[in-house]
PDB file of C-alpha atoms in Angstrom:
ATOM      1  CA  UNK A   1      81.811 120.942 138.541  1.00  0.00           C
ATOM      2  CA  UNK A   2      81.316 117.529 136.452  1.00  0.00           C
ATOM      3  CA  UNK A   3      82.969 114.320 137.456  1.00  0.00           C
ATOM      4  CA  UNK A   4      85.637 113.003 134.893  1.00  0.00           C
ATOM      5  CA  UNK A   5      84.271 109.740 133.392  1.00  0.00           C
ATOM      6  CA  UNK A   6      86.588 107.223 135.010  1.00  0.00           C
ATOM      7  CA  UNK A   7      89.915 106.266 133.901  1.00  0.00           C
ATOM      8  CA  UNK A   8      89.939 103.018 131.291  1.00  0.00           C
ATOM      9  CA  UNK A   9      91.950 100.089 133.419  1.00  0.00           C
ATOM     10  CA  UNK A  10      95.328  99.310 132.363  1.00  0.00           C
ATOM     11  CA  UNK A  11      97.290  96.683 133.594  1.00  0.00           C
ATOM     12  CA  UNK A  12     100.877  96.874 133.182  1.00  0.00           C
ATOM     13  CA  UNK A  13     102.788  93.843 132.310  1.00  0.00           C
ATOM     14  CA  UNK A  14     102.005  90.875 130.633  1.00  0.00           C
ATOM     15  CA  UNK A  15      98.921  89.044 132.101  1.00  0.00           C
ATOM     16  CA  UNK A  16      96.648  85.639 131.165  1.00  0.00           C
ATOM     17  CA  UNK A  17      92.609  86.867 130.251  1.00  0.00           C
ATOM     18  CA  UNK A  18      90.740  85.332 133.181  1.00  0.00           C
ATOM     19  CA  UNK A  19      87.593  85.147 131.527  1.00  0.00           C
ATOM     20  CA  UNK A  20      85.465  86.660 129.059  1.00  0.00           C
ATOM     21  CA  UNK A  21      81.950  87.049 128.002  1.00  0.00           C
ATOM     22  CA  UNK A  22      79.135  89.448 128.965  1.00  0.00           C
ATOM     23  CA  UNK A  23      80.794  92.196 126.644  1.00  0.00           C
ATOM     24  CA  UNK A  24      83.755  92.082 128.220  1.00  0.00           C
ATOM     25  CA  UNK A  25      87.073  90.612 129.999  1.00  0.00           C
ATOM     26  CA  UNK A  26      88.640  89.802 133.135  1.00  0.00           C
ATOM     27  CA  UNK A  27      92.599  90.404 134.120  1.00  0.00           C
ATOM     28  CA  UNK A  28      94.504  90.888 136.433  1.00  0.00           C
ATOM     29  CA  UNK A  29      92.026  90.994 138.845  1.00  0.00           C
ATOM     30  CA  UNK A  30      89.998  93.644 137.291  1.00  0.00           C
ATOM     31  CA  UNK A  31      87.257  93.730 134.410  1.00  0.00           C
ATOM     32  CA  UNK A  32      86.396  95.867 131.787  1.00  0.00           C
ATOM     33  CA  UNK A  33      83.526  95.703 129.235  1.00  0.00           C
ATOM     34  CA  UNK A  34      84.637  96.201 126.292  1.00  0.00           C
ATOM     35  CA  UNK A  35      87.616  95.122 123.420  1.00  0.00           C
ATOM     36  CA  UNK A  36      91.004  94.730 124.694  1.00  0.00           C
ATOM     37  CA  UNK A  37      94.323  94.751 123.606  1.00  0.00           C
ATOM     38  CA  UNK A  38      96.707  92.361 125.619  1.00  0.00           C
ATOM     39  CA  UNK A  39     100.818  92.664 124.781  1.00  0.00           C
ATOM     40  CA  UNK A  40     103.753  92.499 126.942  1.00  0.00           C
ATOM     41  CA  UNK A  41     103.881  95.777 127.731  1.00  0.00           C
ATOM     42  CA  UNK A  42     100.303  95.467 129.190  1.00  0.00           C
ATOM     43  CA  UNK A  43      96.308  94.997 128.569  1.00  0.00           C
ATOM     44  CA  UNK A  44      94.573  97.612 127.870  1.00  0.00           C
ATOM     45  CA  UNK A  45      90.898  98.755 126.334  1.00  0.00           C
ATOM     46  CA  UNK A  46      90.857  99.371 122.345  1.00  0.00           C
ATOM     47  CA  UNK A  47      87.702 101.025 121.126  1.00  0.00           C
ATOM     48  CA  UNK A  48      86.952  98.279 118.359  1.00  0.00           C
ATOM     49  CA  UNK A  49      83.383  96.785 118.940  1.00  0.00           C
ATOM     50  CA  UNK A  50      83.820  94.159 115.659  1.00  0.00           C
ATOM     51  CA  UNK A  51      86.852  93.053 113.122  1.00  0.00           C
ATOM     52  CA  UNK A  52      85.947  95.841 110.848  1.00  0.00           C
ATOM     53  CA  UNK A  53      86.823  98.429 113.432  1.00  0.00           C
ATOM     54  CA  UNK A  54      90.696  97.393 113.728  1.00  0.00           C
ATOM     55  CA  UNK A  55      93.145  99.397 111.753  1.00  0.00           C
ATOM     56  CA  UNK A  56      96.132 101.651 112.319  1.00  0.00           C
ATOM     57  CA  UNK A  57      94.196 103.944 114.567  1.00  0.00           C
ATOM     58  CA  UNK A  58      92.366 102.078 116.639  1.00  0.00           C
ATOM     59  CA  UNK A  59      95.631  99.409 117.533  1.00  0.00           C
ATOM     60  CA  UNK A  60      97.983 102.772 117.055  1.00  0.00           C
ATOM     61  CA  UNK A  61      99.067 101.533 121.079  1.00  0.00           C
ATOM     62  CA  UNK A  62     100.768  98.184 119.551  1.00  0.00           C
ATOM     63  CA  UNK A  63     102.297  99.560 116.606  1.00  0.00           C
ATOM     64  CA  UNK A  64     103.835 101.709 119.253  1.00  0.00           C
ATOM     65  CA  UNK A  65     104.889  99.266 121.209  1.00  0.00           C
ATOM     66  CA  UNK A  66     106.101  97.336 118.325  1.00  0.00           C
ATOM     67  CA  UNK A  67     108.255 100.346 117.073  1.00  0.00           C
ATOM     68  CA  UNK A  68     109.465 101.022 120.719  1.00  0.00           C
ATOM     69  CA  UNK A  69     110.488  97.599 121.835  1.00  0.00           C
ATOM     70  CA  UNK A  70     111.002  95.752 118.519  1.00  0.00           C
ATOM     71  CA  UNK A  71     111.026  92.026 119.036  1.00  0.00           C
ATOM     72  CA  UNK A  72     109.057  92.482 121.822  1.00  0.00           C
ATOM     73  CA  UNK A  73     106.404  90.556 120.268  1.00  0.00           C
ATOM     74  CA  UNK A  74     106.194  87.781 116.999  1.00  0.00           C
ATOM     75  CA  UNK A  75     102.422  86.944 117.083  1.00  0.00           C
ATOM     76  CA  UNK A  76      99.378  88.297 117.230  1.00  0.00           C
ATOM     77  CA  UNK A  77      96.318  86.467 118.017  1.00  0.00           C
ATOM     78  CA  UNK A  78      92.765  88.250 116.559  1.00  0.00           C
ATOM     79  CA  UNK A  79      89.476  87.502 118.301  1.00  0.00           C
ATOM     80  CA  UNK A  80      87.049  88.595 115.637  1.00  0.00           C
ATOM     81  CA  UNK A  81      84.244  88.146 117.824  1.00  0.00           C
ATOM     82  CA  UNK A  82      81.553  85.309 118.501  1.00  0.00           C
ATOM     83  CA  UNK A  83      82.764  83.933 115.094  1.00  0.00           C
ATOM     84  CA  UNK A  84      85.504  84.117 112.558  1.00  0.00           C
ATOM     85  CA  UNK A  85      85.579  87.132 110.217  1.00  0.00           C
ATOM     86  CA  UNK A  86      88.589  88.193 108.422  1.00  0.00           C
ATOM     87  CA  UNK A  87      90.562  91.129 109.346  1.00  0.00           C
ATOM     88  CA  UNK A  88      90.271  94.158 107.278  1.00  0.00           C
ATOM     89  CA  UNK A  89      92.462  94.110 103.992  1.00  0.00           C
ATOM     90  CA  UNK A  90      94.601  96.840 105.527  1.00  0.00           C
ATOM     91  CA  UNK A  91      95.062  95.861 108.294  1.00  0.00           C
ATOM     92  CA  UNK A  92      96.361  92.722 107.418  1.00  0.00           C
ATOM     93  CA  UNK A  93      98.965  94.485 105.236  1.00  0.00           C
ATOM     94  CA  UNK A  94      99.924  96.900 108.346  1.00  0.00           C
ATOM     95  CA  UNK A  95     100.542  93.625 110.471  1.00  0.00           C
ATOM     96  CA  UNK A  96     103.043  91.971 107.838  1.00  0.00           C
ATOM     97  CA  UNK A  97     104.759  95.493 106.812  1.00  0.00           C
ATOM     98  CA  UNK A  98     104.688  95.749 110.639  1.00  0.00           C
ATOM     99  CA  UNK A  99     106.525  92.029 110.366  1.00  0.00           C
ATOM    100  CA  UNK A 100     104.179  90.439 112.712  1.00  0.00           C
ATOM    101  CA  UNK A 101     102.640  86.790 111.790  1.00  0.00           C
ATOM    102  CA  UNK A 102      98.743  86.815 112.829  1.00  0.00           C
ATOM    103  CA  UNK A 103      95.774  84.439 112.958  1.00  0.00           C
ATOM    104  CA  UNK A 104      92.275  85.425 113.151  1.00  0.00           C
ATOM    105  CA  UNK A 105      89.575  83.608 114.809  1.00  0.00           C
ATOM    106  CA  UNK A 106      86.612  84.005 116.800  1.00  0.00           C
ATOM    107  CA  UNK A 107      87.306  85.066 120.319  1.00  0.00           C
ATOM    108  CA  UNK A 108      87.154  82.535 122.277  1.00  0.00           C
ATOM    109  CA  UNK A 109      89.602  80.112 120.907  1.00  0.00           C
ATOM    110  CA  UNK A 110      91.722  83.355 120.521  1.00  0.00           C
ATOM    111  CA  UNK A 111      91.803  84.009 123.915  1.00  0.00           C
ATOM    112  CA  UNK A 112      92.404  80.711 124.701  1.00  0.00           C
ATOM    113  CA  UNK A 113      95.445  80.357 122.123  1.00  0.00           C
ATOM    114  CA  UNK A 114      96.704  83.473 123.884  1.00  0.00           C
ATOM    115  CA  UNK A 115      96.795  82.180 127.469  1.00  0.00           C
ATOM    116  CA  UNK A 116      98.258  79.221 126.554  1.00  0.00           C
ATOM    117  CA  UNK A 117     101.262  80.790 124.248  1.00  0.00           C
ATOM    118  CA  UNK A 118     100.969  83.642 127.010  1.00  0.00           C
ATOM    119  CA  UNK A 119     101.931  79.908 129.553  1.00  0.00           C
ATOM    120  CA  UNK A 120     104.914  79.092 127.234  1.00  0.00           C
ATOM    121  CA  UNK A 121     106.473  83.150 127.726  1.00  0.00           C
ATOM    122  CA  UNK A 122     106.114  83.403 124.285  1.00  0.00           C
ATOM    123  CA  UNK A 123     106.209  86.745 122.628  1.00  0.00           C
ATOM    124  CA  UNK A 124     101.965  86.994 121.773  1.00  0.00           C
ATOM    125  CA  UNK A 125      99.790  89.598 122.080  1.00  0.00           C
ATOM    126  CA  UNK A 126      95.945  89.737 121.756  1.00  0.00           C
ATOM    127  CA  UNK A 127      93.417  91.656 120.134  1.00  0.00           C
ATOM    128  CA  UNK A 128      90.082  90.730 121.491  1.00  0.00           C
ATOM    129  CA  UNK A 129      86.741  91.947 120.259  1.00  0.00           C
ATOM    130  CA  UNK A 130      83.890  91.443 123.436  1.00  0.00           C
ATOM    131  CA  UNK A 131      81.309  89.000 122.855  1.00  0.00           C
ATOM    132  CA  UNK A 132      77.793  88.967 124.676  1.00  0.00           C
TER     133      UNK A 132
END
């Protein structure tokens, strides 16, 4: 019998990023190495290890989200990594047809812009590549 590879951590609910670095993240007391996705409904892993990896497939969890709790969230903050890159052409035309405003820039100010919008109860969510 093989052992099931162990279950990717999801936090329910809307929760500040601890810390980050090292590949990965820290929430809600728990880590996870790796690219995350943070939104009001919850953080949770993406598999997206750069900018170029985000589209409709890989984020399909928030335009889910979006679709089933529509205002639920207004912006989306982009951490592209250790430094800005843009976000793939279609992507960026998912997000407005999607009618979400978004800024892209490298991950650490992005996960600090999200904690502190995240502090106001503002309607943000996070996409947040890992950085070494």
């Amino acid at each position: 019998m093989t052992a099931s590879p162990p279950a990717a951590p999801y936090a329910p609910g809307s929760h500040m990023i601890a810390a980050h670095g090292g590949g990965g993240f820290a929430f809600a007391g728990m880590s996870w190495r790796g690219s995350i996705l943070a939104t009001p409904q919850g953080v949770r892993p993406i598999e997206a290890s750069t900018v170029e990896g985000l589209n409709e497939r890989t984020l399909a969890s928030l335009f889910a989200e979006l679709t089933e709790h529509p205002g639920s969230i207004e912006f989306l903050v982009i951490g592209a990594g250790e430094r800005l890159q843009p976000a793939p052409t279609p992507l960026k035309a998912a997000l407005r047809e999607a009618g979400l405003r978004f800024e892209v820039m490298a991950t650490g100010p992005a996960l600090r812009v999200y904690n502190v919008m995240q502090a106001e109860r503002r309607r943000v969510a996070a996409v947040l590549i890992a950085t070494p």
